[in-house]
Amino acid sequence: EVQLVQSGGGLVQPGGSLRLSCAASGFTFNNYWMHWVRQSPGKGLVWVSRINYDGSITKYADYVKGRFTISRDNAKNTLYLKLNSLIAEDTGVYYCARVEVGALDHWGQGTLVTVSS
Amino acid sequence: QSVLTQPPSASGTPGQRVTISCSGNSSNIEGNYVSWYQQVPGTAPKLLIHRNNQRPSGVPDRFSGSKSGTSASLAISGLRSEDEADYYCEAWDNSVSGPVFGGGTKLTVL
């Protein structure tokens, strides 16, 4: 069974940092591109970042470029998102998701990030 | 403001057929596949439709998708109470070099 189990969210002050993790199981992790998607409270889904099979290609939405870093450790079957210089607008639930058949076919359970003083 | 445009709400009675529209442009929907996701509040999104009209295994055939030009739609037939959820369309956007989503449609089963 494909599983994506997330961890690492929490409350952080403006300007602070956080690292999110997404542990994959039930499939060959290094065969898949992975994405992060954010959902602000009461709002819709917004794409954050993506990474290719071996981590050599990464891409970011303009609003997080230079502040967030996506990475992966294929030996640990884990995807990461490092969030720096956090602002209130970064508050939301962050989901990791796997890409298959050109869509996000499996999602993590989500992890809440709250940026507040 | 979402890149893809969806109606904020839709409704129907049990057994009815409802459709949800999704409008984009030449940078996203027109040249790329459209996917649809179902999200029950408080849970992660679930893939319903990929490649415009393909259902993953386990998704009932009551759900169907279509695409024409810069628009797409999701149809749900034989509406059931458990279909009450938020529905999102998504397509790759060539200018963003990533996926873009609609704002979501809240489906209410009356």
Coordinates of C-alpha atoms in Angstrom, one line a residue:
Chain A
E1 CA 0.0 0.0 0.0
V2 CA 1.3 3.4 -0.9
Q3 CA 1.8 5.6 2.1
L4 CA 3.1 9.1 2.6
V5 CA 3.4 10.0 6.3
Q6 CA 4.2 13.6 7.1
S7 CA 5.8 15.3 10.1
G8 CA 7.5 18.5 11.2
G9 CA 4.8 21.1 11.3
G10 CA 4.1 23.5 14.1
L11 CA 3.9 27.0 15.4
V12 CA 6.8 29.3 14.4
Q13 CA 7.4 33.0 14.7
P14 CA 7.6 35.3 11.7
G15 CA 11.1 35.1 10.2
G16 CA 11.6 31.6 11.6
S17 CA 12.3 28.3 10.0
L18 CA 10.8 24.9 9.9
R19 CA 11.5 21.6 8.1
L20 CA 8.8 19.3 6.9
S21 CA 9.3 15.6 6.2
C22 CA 7.3 13.2 4.1
A23 CA 8.2 9.5 4.6
A24 CA 7.3 7.2 1.7
S25 CA 6.5 3.5 1.8
G26 CA 4.8 0.9 -0.4
F27 CA 6.5 2.0 -3.6
T28 CA 9.9 2.6 -5.2
F29 CA 10.4 6.2 -4.0
N30 CA 13.3 7.0 -6.4
N31 CA 11.1 6.3 -9.4
Y32 CA 8.8 9.2 -8.8
W33 CA 8.7 13.0 -9.0
M34 CA 7.3 14.5 -5.8
H35 CA 5.5 17.8 -5.1
W36 CA 4.5 20.0 -2.1
V37 CA 1.1 21.7 -2.1
R38 CA -0.2 24.2 0.4
Q39 CA -3.8 24.9 1.6
S40 CA -4.3 28.2 3.5
P41 CA -7.1 28.1 6.1
G42 CA -10.4 28.0 4.4
K43 CA -8.8 28.4 1.0
G44 CA -8.0 26.2 -2.0
L45 CA -4.9 24.2 -3.1
V46 CA -1.8 26.0 -4.3
W47 CA 1.3 24.4 -5.7
V48 CA 4.6 25.1 -3.8
S49 CA 7.4 23.0 -5.3
R50 CA 8.5 19.9 -7.1
I51 CA 11.5 17.7 -7.4
N52 CA 12.6 15.0 -9.8
Y53 CA 13.7 11.4 -9.1
D54 CA 17.2 12.0 -7.9
G55 CA 16.8 15.6 -6.7
S56 CA 18.8 17.2 -9.5
I57 CA 15.8 19.2 -10.8
T58 CA 13.8 21.4 -8.5
K59 CA 11.2 24.1 -9.2
Y60 CA 9.4 26.6 -7.0
A61 CA 6.3 28.8 -7.1
D62 CA 7.3 32.4 -7.3
Y63 CA 6.0 33.3 -3.9
V64 CA 8.3 30.9 -2.1
K65 CA 11.4 31.1 -4.4
G66 CA 14.5 31.9 -2.4
R67 CA 12.8 31.1 0.9
F68 CA 11.8 27.4 0.6
T69 CA 14.0 24.4 -0.4
I70 CA 12.8 21.1 -1.5
S71 CA 15.0 18.0 -1.2
R72 CA 14.9 14.3 -1.0
D73 CA 16.9 11.4 0.5
N74 CA 16.2 8.3 -1.6
A75 CA 18.2 6.1 0.8
K76 CA 15.7 7.1 3.5
N77 CA 12.7 7.3 1.2
T78 CA 11.9 10.7 2.5
L79 CA 11.0 14.1 1.0
Y80 CA 11.7 17.3 2.7
L81 CA 10.7 21.0 2.5
K82 CA 12.8 23.5 4.4
L83 CA 10.9 26.7 5.1
N84 CA 12.9 29.8 5.8
S85 CA 12.0 33.5 6.4
L86 CA 8.4 32.5 7.2
I87 CA 5.6 35.1 7.0
A88 CA 2.0 35.0 8.2
E89 CA 0.8 34.2 4.7
D90 CA 2.8 30.9 4.8
T91 CA 0.3 29.6 7.3
G92 CA -1.6 26.6 6.1
V93 CA -1.6 22.8 5.7
Y94 CA 1.2 21.5 3.6
Y95 CA 0.7 18.3 1.7
C96 CA 3.3 16.1 0.0
A97 CA 2.1 14.3 -3.1
R98 CA 3.4 11.7 -5.6
V99 CA 3.2 12.2 -9.3
E100 CA 1.9 9.3 -11.5
V101 CA -0.1 9.4 -14.8
G102 CA 0.5 13.1 -14.9
A103 CA -1.5 13.7 -11.7
L104 CA -0.9 13.8 -8.0
D105 CA -2.1 10.3 -7.3
H106 CA -1.3 9.9 -3.6
W107 CA -1.1 12.5 -0.9
G108 CA 0.3 12.7 2.6
Q109 CA -2.1 13.4 5.5
G110 CA -1.0 17.0 5.6
T111 CA 0.9 19.0 8.3
L112 CA -0.1 22.3 9.7
V113 CA 2.3 25.2 9.8
T114 CA 1.3 28.3 11.8
V115 CA 3.3 31.5 11.5
S116 CA 2.4 33.8 14.3
S117 CA 4.1 35.8 17.1
Chain B
Q1 CA -7.0 34.3 -6.9
S2 CA -6.7 30.9 -8.5
V3 CA -5.4 30.4 -12.0
L4 CA -8.2 28.0 -13.0
T5 CA -11.8 29.2 -12.5
Q6 CA -14.5 27.1 -10.8
P7 CA -17.9 28.0 -9.5
P8 CA -17.7 28.3 -5.7
S9 CA -20.6 26.0 -5.1
A10 CA -22.9 23.4 -6.6
S11 CA -25.7 21.4 -5.3
G12 CA -28.1 18.5 -6.2
T13 CA -30.5 16.0 -4.7
P14 CA -29.7 12.3 -4.3
G15 CA -29.8 10.5 -7.6
Q16 CA -29.3 13.7 -9.7
R17 CA -26.5 14.5 -12.1
V18 CA -24.4 17.5 -11.4
T19 CA -21.5 19.1 -13.4
I20 CA -18.7 21.3 -12.2
S21 CA -16.9 23.5 -14.7
C22 CA -13.2 24.5 -14.8
S23 CA -12.0 27.3 -17.0
G24 CA -8.4 28.0 -17.9
N25 CA -6.3 29.2 -20.9
S26 CA -3.9 28.2 -23.6
S27 CA -1.0 28.0 -21.0
N28 CA -2.7 25.3 -18.9
I29 CA -5.9 23.4 -19.8
E30 CA -5.8 23.8 -23.6
G31 CA -2.4 22.0 -24.1
N32 CA -2.3 19.8 -21.1
Y33 CA -4.2 17.1 -19.2
V34 CA -6.7 18.0 -16.6
S35 CA -7.1 16.2 -13.2
W36 CA -9.9 16.4 -10.6
Y37 CA -9.6 15.9 -6.9
Q38 CA -12.2 15.3 -4.1
Q39 CA -11.5 16.7 -0.7
V40 CA -13.6 16.0 2.3
P41 CA -13.0 18.8 4.8
G42 CA -10.2 17.9 7.2
T43 CA -8.7 15.3 5.0
A44 CA -6.2 15.2 2.2
P45 CA -7.3 15.5 -1.5
K46 CA -8.1 12.3 -3.4
L47 CA -7.5 11.8 -7.1
L48 CA -10.8 11.3 -9.0
I49 CA -9.9 11.9 -12.6
H50 CA -6.6 12.1 -14.5
R51 CA -5.7 12.6 -18.1
N52 CA -9.0 14.5 -18.6
N53 CA -11.3 11.5 -18.3
Q54 CA -9.5 8.5 -16.8
R55 CA -10.5 7.1 -13.4
P56 CA -8.0 5.5 -11.1
S57 CA -9.0 2.1 -9.9
G58 CA -11.5 2.3 -7.1
V59 CA -13.2 5.5 -8.3
P60 CA -16.8 4.7 -9.2
D61 CA -17.9 5.2 -12.8
R62 CA -20.5 7.8 -11.5
F63 CA -17.6 10.2 -11.8
S64 CA -16.5 11.3 -15.3
G65 CA -14.4 14.0 -16.8
S66 CA -14.2 15.8 -20.1
K67 CA -12.2 18.6 -21.7
S68 CA -12.7 20.9 -24.7
G69 CA -10.4 23.7 -25.6
T70 CA -9.6 25.8 -22.5
S71 CA -12.4 24.3 -20.3
A72 CA -13.0 21.1 -18.5
S73 CA -15.8 19.6 -16.5
L74 CA -16.5 17.0 -13.9
A75 CA -19.8 15.2 -13.9
I76 CA -21.2 13.2 -11.0
S77 CA -24.2 11.0 -11.8
G78 CA -26.4 9.2 -9.3
L79 CA -25.5 11.7 -6.6
R80 CA -25.0 10.3 -3.1
S81 CA -24.7 11.9 0.3
E82 CA -21.1 10.8 0.6
D83 CA -20.3 12.9 -2.5
E84 CA -20.6 16.0 -0.4
A85 CA -17.1 17.5 -0.5
D86 CA -14.9 20.1 -2.2
Y87 CA -13.8 19.4 -5.7
Y88 CA -10.7 20.9 -7.4
C89 CA -9.5 20.9 -11.0
E90 CA -5.8 20.9 -11.8
A91 CA -3.7 21.2 -14.9
W92 CA -0.1 21.7 -15.7
D93 CA 0.7 25.3 -16.5
N94 CA 3.5 25.9 -19.0
S95 CA 4.3 29.5 -17.8
V96 CA 4.5 28.4 -14.2
S97 CA 6.3 25.1 -15.0
G98 CA 4.1 23.5 -12.4
P99 CA 0.5 22.5 -11.7
V100 CA -2.2 25.1 -11.1
F101 CA -5.5 24.5 -9.4
G102 CA -9.0 25.9 -9.5
G103 CA -10.4 27.6 -6.4
G104 CA -12.5 24.6 -5.6
T105 CA -16.3 23.9 -5.7
K106 CA -18.2 23.0 -2.6
L107 CA -20.8 20.3 -3.5
T108 CA -23.8 20.1 -1.3
V109 CA -26.2 17.1 -1.5
L110 CA -29.6 18.4 -0.5

